[in-house]
Amino acid sequence: MKSFMMQGAKILSTGSAVPNFSLNNYEMSEIVNTSHEWIFTRTGIEERRLLTGTKKSVTDLAIMASRNALNKISMDPQDIDLIILATSSPNDLFGSASQVQSELNAVNAVAFDLTAACSGFVLGIVTAYQFLQNGSYRNVLVIGADVLSKWIDWSDRSTCILFGDAAGATVLQSCSKEDNSILEFQLNTDGNYANHLSIAYKEEINPHPILNLYQGSFKYVSMNGKEVYKFAVSQVPLSILKCLNSLNISVGDIDWLLLHQANERILKAVAEKLSISENKIIANLSKYGNTSAASIPLALDEAIQDKKICHNDIIVISGFGAGLTWGTIIMKWKSL
Ligand code: UT7
């Protein structure tokens, strides 16, 4: 344990990875009873990437995205102190972060998974921030990665059209308070509505004959889309406003709105509720669909590569989804 001096934290680098295989809405309509028009008008999605082939898992994407982020700043993986892998689709229920640590040769890093579905990346950044702020660690790799295609019922048109596979990674480093990038955050959970979006564990009917012990398996993604939609559009603006109020800044100060890429209609509705102009919305879901924990770091990485985000820009980042969980981070972007 090191000092408890309060420090700042900033993002040094971002990276991302998507599978090569792309499935567009026309191809999707050959798999389930749907159409490009329905999917595009209701969600804004045109295509999504899927991790096909055998022995491929979320760790492959997480490792690619991490290498991409580390290479951009020529950081030696041995300098990473902590790896947080936000995922709801690990390839090992005990956690997949240690496999990422091993493959990266990040021998000095402690690594753990964080499960909070589509809010996972936001919670991962806030968790990393605590370790950086209190001086415990200097370099933290936060990854958001999901391969929900493995947990989808491919005959359920209400869910299979939505999701895609991807990973995004960010390298955070502690810094002086003056250079601090994470201005405010706000996190929430309401477990009363957990059943609106879940991958439930179901016990089999027949118990072990001697032990009366029931075992089972996980089912497919199940979602009450209408309820999740209403929740997102009502709660996310409130979360953003709480953050802005506590910072004493106004919506007019926001340069970019980076929300979890669930549905274009949600992005626009949240922006409209807050009177944020549509050209400040960062959106890439038309190409990738809803990539769960990966969606925010993937969109952030693209926006940085496209040179949209500039030094000292204020970015509002909000995640929302299963749990139900939701949360906001207000960031002041610091270019290297
Ligand atoms: O990542 C976590 C956060 N997730 C979200 O934020 C998702 C939030 N929810 C949504 O984005 C939307 O609710 C959906 C895109 C999932 C669904 O859109 P909707 O406008 O709420 O549609 P709906 O579920 O009310 O369905 C409307 C109609 C239904 O037919 P009827 O009952 O009106 O005859 C559905 O059966 O559309 C039908 N439908 C489809 N039709 C063609 C549902 N899925 C499809 C489909 N293709 N894929």
Coordinates of C-alpha atoms and ligand atoms in Angstrom, one line a residue:
M1 CA 0.0 0.0 0.0
K2 CA 1.4 3.4 -1.0
S3 CA 0.5 6.9 0.0
F4 CA -3.1 8.2 0.4
M5 CA -2.3 11.6 -1.2
M6 CA -5.3 12.5 -3.4
Q7 CA -4.1 12.7 -7.0
G8 CA -5.7 13.1 -10.4
A9 CA -6.1 10.6 -13.2
K10 CA -6.1 10.9 -17.0
I11 CA -6.5 8.6 -20.0
L12 CA -3.2 8.2 -21.7
S13 CA -4.3 6.1 -24.6
T14 CA -7.3 4.2 -26.1
G15 CA -7.5 1.1 -28.3
S16 CA -10.2 -1.1 -29.7
A17 CA -10.8 -4.4 -31.6
V18 CA -13.8 -5.8 -33.5
P19 CA -14.1 -9.2 -35.2
N20 CA -13.7 -9.3 -39.0
F21 CA -17.1 -10.9 -39.7
S22 CA -19.8 -8.4 -40.3
L23 CA -23.5 -9.2 -40.6
N24 CA -25.8 -6.5 -42.1
N25 CA -29.5 -6.1 -41.6
Y26 CA -30.3 -7.7 -45.0
E27 CA -28.3 -10.8 -44.0
M28 CA -30.0 -10.7 -40.6
S29 CA -33.4 -10.9 -42.2
E30 CA -32.4 -14.3 -43.7
I31 CA -31.8 -15.6 -40.2
V32 CA -34.9 -14.2 -38.4
N33 CA -38.2 -12.6 -39.5
T34 CA -37.1 -9.0 -39.6
S35 CA -36.1 -6.3 -42.2
H36 CA -33.4 -3.7 -42.7
E37 CA -36.1 -1.0 -42.5
W38 CA -37.5 -2.2 -39.1
I39 CA -34.0 -2.5 -37.5
F40 CA -32.7 0.7 -38.9
T41 CA -35.7 2.9 -38.1
R42 CA -36.1 1.4 -34.6
T43 CA -32.5 1.3 -33.6
G44 CA -30.2 3.1 -36.1
I45 CA -28.2 -0.2 -36.5
E46 CA -27.1 -1.2 -40.0
E47 CA -24.6 -4.0 -39.3
R48 CA -22.8 -5.6 -36.4
R49 CA -19.5 -7.6 -36.0
L50 CA -19.7 -11.2 -34.7
L51 CA -16.9 -13.4 -33.3
T52 CA -17.2 -16.5 -35.4
G53 CA -15.0 -19.6 -35.6
T54 CA -14.0 -21.9 -32.8
K55 CA -11.9 -21.3 -29.7
K56 CA -12.3 -17.5 -30.0
S57 CA -13.5 -15.7 -26.9
V58 CA -13.8 -12.3 -25.3
T59 CA -10.2 -12.5 -24.2
D60 CA -9.0 -12.5 -27.8
L61 CA -10.7 -9.2 -28.5
A62 CA -9.7 -7.8 -25.1
I63 CA -6.1 -8.6 -25.7
M64 CA -6.2 -7.0 -29.2
A65 CA -7.8 -3.8 -27.9
S66 CA -5.3 -3.6 -25.1
R67 CA -2.2 -4.1 -27.3
N68 CA -3.6 -1.4 -29.6
A69 CA -3.9 1.0 -26.7
L70 CA -0.5 0.1 -25.2
N71 CA 1.3 0.3 -28.6
K72 CA 0.1 3.9 -29.2
I73 CA 2.1 5.1 -26.2
S74 CA 4.8 2.4 -26.4
M75 CA 4.0 1.4 -22.9
D76 CA 5.7 -1.7 -21.5
P77 CA 2.9 -4.0 -20.3
Q78 CA 5.1 -4.7 -17.2
D79 CA 4.4 -1.1 -16.1
I80 CA 0.7 -1.8 -15.7
D81 CA -0.3 -2.2 -12.0
L82 CA -3.9 -3.1 -12.4
I83 CA -6.1 -4.6 -15.2
I84 CA -9.9 -4.3 -14.9
L85 CA -11.8 -6.3 -17.5
A86 CA -15.5 -5.2 -17.6
T87 CA -17.4 -8.0 -19.2
S88 CA -20.5 -10.0 -18.9
S89 CA -19.4 -12.7 -21.3
P90 CA -16.2 -14.2 -19.8
N91 CA -14.9 -17.5 -21.0
D92 CA -14.3 -18.5 -17.4
L93 CA -16.8 -17.8 -14.6
F94 CA -13.9 -17.3 -12.2
G95 CA -12.8 -14.4 -14.4
S96 CA -11.0 -13.8 -17.7
A97 CA -8.8 -10.8 -16.7
S98 CA -6.0 -13.1 -15.6
Q99 CA -5.8 -14.6 -19.1
V100 CA -5.5 -11.1 -20.5
Q101 CA -2.8 -10.3 -17.9
S102 CA -0.9 -13.5 -18.9
E103 CA -1.2 -12.9 -22.7
L104 CA -0.1 -9.3 -22.4
N105 CA 2.8 -10.4 -20.1
A106 CA 1.7 -7.7 -17.7
V107 CA 3.4 -9.7 -14.9
N108 CA 3.2 -6.9 -12.4
A109 CA -0.5 -6.3 -12.7
V110 CA -3.3 -7.6 -10.5
A111 CA -6.2 -8.4 -12.7
F112 CA -9.9 -8.9 -12.1
D113 CA -13.2 -9.0 -13.9
L114 CA -16.0 -6.5 -13.2
T115 CA -19.6 -7.5 -14.2
A116 CA -22.0 -4.7 -14.7
A117 CA -23.2 -5.3 -18.3
C118 CA -23.5 -2.2 -20.4
S119 CA -22.5 0.0 -17.5
G120 CA -19.3 -2.1 -16.9
F121 CA -16.9 0.3 -18.6
V122 CA -18.1 3.3 -16.6
L123 CA -17.9 1.4 -13.4
G124 CA -14.4 0.2 -14.4
I125 CA -13.1 3.7 -15.0
V126 CA -14.6 4.9 -11.7
T127 CA -13.0 1.9 -9.9
A128 CA -9.6 2.5 -11.5
Y129 CA -9.9 6.2 -10.5
Q130 CA -10.2 5.2 -6.8
F131 CA -6.9 3.3 -7.0
L132 CA -5.2 6.1 -8.9
Q133 CA -6.5 8.9 -6.8
N134 CA -5.4 7.4 -3.5
G135 CA -1.9 6.6 -4.8
S136 CA -2.2 2.8 -4.7
Y137 CA -1.4 2.4 -8.4
R138 CA 0.1 4.5 -11.2
N139 CA -1.0 2.7 -14.4
V140 CA -4.3 1.0 -14.9
L141 CA -5.7 -0.7 -18.0
V142 CA -9.5 -0.7 -18.1
I143 CA -11.1 -2.9 -20.8
G144 CA -14.7 -3.1 -21.8
A145 CA -15.3 -6.3 -23.8
D146 CA -18.3 -8.4 -24.6
V147 CA -19.1 -11.3 -26.9
L148 CA -22.9 -11.4 -26.4
S149 CA -23.3 -13.3 -29.6
K150 CA -22.5 -16.4 -27.6
W151 CA -25.4 -15.7 -25.2
I152 CA -28.1 -14.7 -27.8
D153 CA -31.0 -16.8 -28.8
W154 CA -30.5 -16.5 -32.6
S155 CA -34.2 -17.3 -33.1
D156 CA -35.3 -14.3 -30.9
R157 CA -35.7 -11.3 -33.3
S158 CA -36.3 -8.9 -30.4
T159 CA -32.7 -9.4 -29.1
C160 CA -30.5 -10.9 -31.8
I161 CA -30.7 -7.9 -34.1
L162 CA -29.3 -5.6 -31.4
F163 CA -26.0 -6.9 -30.2
G164 CA -22.5 -7.1 -31.6
D165 CA -19.1 -8.2 -30.3
A166 CA -16.2 -5.9 -29.6
A167 CA -13.6 -4.7 -27.1
G168 CA -12.3 -1.2 -26.1
A169 CA -9.4 -0.5 -23.9
T170 CA -8.0 2.6 -22.1
V171 CA -4.8 3.2 -20.2
L172 CA -5.2 5.5 -17.2
Q173 CA -2.4 7.0 -15.3
S174 CA -2.3 9.0 -12.1
C175 CA -1.3 12.7 -12.5
S176 CA -1.3 15.9 -10.6
K177 CA -4.6 17.3 -9.4
E178 CA -4.3 20.1 -11.9
D179 CA -4.1 17.7 -14.8
N180 CA -7.0 15.6 -13.5
S181 CA -9.4 14.5 -16.2
I182 CA -12.2 12.8 -14.3
L183 CA -14.1 15.8 -12.9
E184 CA -17.2 14.0 -11.5
F185 CA -19.0 10.7 -11.5
Q186 CA -22.4 9.4 -10.4
L187 CA -23.4 5.7 -10.2
N188 CA -26.7 4.0 -9.5
T189 CA -28.3 0.5 -9.2
D190 CA -31.9 -0.5 -9.0
G191 CA -32.1 -4.3 -8.5
N192 CA -35.9 -4.2 -8.4
Y193 CA -35.9 -4.2 -12.2
A194 CA -33.1 -6.8 -12.7
N195 CA -35.5 -9.0 -14.6
H196 CA -35.9 -6.5 -17.4
L197 CA -32.6 -7.5 -18.8
S198 CA -30.7 -10.7 -17.8
I199 CA -28.9 -13.8 -18.7
A200 CA -30.5 -15.9 -16.0
Y201 CA -29.1 -19.0 -14.4
K202 CA -31.8 -21.8 -14.4
E203 CA -31.6 -24.9 -12.3
E204 CA -32.5 -28.2 -13.9
I205 CA -35.5 -30.0 -12.6
N206 CA -33.8 -33.1 -11.4
P207 CA -31.6 -32.6 -8.2
H208 CA -28.6 -34.8 -7.4
P209 CA -30.2 -38.0 -6.1
I210 CA -28.4 -38.0 -2.7
L211 CA -27.6 -34.4 -2.1
N212 CA -30.8 -32.7 -3.1
L213 CA -28.6 -30.3 -4.9
Y214 CA -29.9 -28.6 -8.0
Q215 CA -27.5 -27.6 -10.8
G216 CA -28.2 -25.8 -14.0
S217 CA -26.9 -23.5 -16.7
F218 CA -27.2 -20.0 -18.0
K219 CA -29.9 -19.2 -20.5
Y220 CA -30.0 -16.6 -23.3
V221 CA -30.2 -12.8 -23.1
S222 CA -33.7 -11.9 -22.3
M223 CA -34.9 -8.2 -22.4
N224 CA -38.0 -6.2 -21.9
G225 CA -36.9 -3.7 -24.5
K226 CA -39.7 -1.2 -23.9
E227 CA -39.0 -1.0 -20.1
V228 CA -35.3 -0.7 -20.6
Y229 CA -35.9 2.0 -23.2
K230 CA -38.1 4.0 -20.8
F231 CA -35.6 3.5 -17.9
A232 CA -32.7 4.8 -20.0
V233 CA -34.5 7.8 -21.4
S234 CA -35.7 8.9 -17.9
Q235 CA -32.7 8.0 -15.7
V236 CA -29.7 8.9 -17.8
P237 CA -30.5 12.6 -18.1
L238 CA -31.1 12.8 -14.4
S239 CA -27.7 11.2 -13.7
I240 CA -26.0 13.7 -16.1
L241 CA -27.7 16.6 -14.5
K242 CA -26.7 15.6 -11.0
C243 CA -23.0 15.5 -12.2
L244 CA -23.3 18.9 -13.9
N245 CA -25.0 20.5 -10.9
S246 CA -22.3 19.2 -8.5
L247 CA -19.6 20.7 -10.8
N248 CA -21.6 23.9 -11.2
I249 CA -21.4 23.7 -15.0
S250 CA -24.2 23.9 -17.5
V251 CA -25.3 21.7 -20.4
G252 CA -23.9 24.5 -22.6
D253 CA -20.4 23.6 -21.4
I254 CA -20.7 20.0 -22.8
D255 CA -18.6 19.4 -26.0
W256 CA -19.5 15.7 -26.5
L257 CA -22.2 13.3 -25.3
L258 CA -20.9 9.8 -25.3
L259 CA -23.6 7.4 -24.2
H260 CA -23.8 3.6 -24.2
Q261 CA -24.5 2.7 -27.9
A262 CA -27.8 0.9 -27.3
N263 CA -30.2 2.6 -29.7
E264 CA -29.9 5.8 -31.7
R265 CA -33.3 6.9 -30.6
I266 CA -32.1 6.7 -27.0
L267 CA -29.1 8.9 -27.8
K268 CA -31.3 11.5 -29.4
A269 CA -34.0 11.4 -26.8
V270 CA -31.4 12.0 -24.0
A271 CA -29.8 14.8 -25.9
E272 CA -33.2 16.4 -26.6
K273 CA -34.2 16.2 -22.9
L274 CA -31.0 18.0 -22.0
S275 CA -31.2 20.4 -24.9
I276 CA -27.8 19.2 -26.2
S277 CA -27.4 19.7 -29.9
E278 CA -27.4 16.4 -32.0
N279 CA -24.0 17.3 -33.5
K280 CA -22.5 16.7 -30.1
I281 CA -23.6 13.1 -30.0
I282 CA -20.9 10.5 -30.5
A283 CA -22.5 7.6 -32.3
N284 CA -21.1 4.6 -34.1
L285 CA -23.8 2.0 -33.4
S286 CA -24.8 1.9 -37.0
K287 CA -21.6 -0.1 -37.7
Y288 CA -21.4 -2.2 -34.6
G289 CA -24.8 -2.5 -32.9
N290 CA -24.9 -2.6 -29.1
T291 CA -21.6 -4.0 -28.0
S292 CA -22.4 -3.9 -24.2
A293 CA -19.4 -3.1 -22.1
A294 CA -17.3 -2.4 -25.2
S295 CA -19.6 0.2 -26.7
I296 CA -18.3 3.3 -24.9
P297 CA -14.5 2.7 -25.2
L298 CA -15.0 1.6 -28.8
A299 CA -16.8 4.9 -29.6
L300 CA -14.3 6.9 -27.6
D301 CA -11.4 5.3 -29.5
E302 CA -13.0 6.0 -32.8
A303 CA -13.8 9.6 -31.9
I304 CA -10.2 10.2 -30.8
Q305 CA -8.8 8.6 -34.0
D306 CA -11.2 10.8 -36.0
K307 CA -9.7 13.8 -34.1
K308 CA -13.2 14.8 -33.0
I309 CA -12.3 15.2 -29.4
C310 CA -9.8 18.0 -28.6
H311 CA -7.7 19.0 -25.6
N312 CA -9.8 20.3 -22.7
D313 CA -13.1 19.2 -24.3
I314 CA -15.8 18.3 -21.8
I315 CA -17.1 14.8 -22.5
V316 CA -20.2 13.4 -20.7
I317 CA -20.0 9.6 -20.6
S318 CA -23.0 7.6 -19.5
G319 CA -23.6 3.8 -19.3
F320 CA -26.8 2.1 -18.6
G321 CA -28.2 -1.4 -18.8
A322 CA -28.7 -4.7 -16.9
G323 CA -28.8 -4.6 -13.2
L324 CA -30.3 -2.2 -13.7
T325 CA -27.2 -0.1 -13.4
W326 CA -26.4 3.3 -14.8
G327 CA -23.9 6.0 -14.2
T328 CA -22.1 9.1 -15.6
I329 CA -18.6 10.4 -15.7
I330 CA -17.7 13.9 -16.7
M331 CA -14.3 14.1 -18.2
K332 CA -12.1 17.0 -19.3
W333 CA -10.1 15.5 -22.2
K334 CA -6.3 15.9 -21.8
S335 CA -4.3 15.3 -25.0
L336 CA -0.8 14.0 -24.5
Ligands
UT7_1 O1 -27.7 -2.5 -23.7 C1 -28.6 -2.4 -22.6 C2 -29.6 -1.4 -22.9 N1 -30.6 -1.8 -23.9 C3 -31.4 -1.0 -24.4 O2 -31.3 0.2 -24.1 C4 -32.5 -1.4 -25.3 C5 -33.7 -0.5 -25.1 N2 -34.8 -0.9 -25.9 C6 -34.9 -0.7 -27.3 O3 -33.9 -0.2 -27.8 C7 -36.2 -1.0 -28.0 O4 -37.2 -1.3 -27.1 C8 -36.0 -2.1 -29.0 C9 -35.2 -1.7 -30.2 C10 -35.4 -3.3 -28.3 C11 -37.4 -2.5 -29.5 O5 -38.0 -1.4 -30.1 P1 -39.6 -1.0 -29.8 O6 -39.9 0.1 -30.6 O7 -39.6 -0.9 -28.3 O8 -40.3 -2.3 -30.4 P2 -41.3 -3.3 -29.6 O9 -40.5 -4.3 -28.8 O10 -42.4 -2.6 -28.9 O11 -41.9 -4.1 -30.8 C12 -42.8 -3.4 -31.7 C13 -43.2 -4.4 -32.7 C14 -43.8 -5.7 -32.1 O12 -44.9 -6.1 -33.0 P3 -46.4 -5.8 -32.5 O13 -46.6 -6.5 -31.2 O14 -46.5 -4.4 -32.5 O15 -47.2 -6.5 -33.6 C15 -42.7 -6.7 -32.2 O16 -43.1 -8.0 -32.3 O17 -42.1 -4.8 -33.5 C16 -42.0 -6.3 -33.5 N3 -40.6 -6.6 -33.6 C17 -39.9 -6.8 -34.7 N4 -40.3 -6.7 -36.0 C18 -39.4 -6.9 -36.9 C19 -39.8 -6.8 -32.5 N5 -38.6 -7.1 -33.0 C20 -38.6 -7.1 -34.3 C21 -37.7 -7.3 -35.4 N6 -38.1 -7.1 -36.7 N7 -36.4 -7.5 -35.1

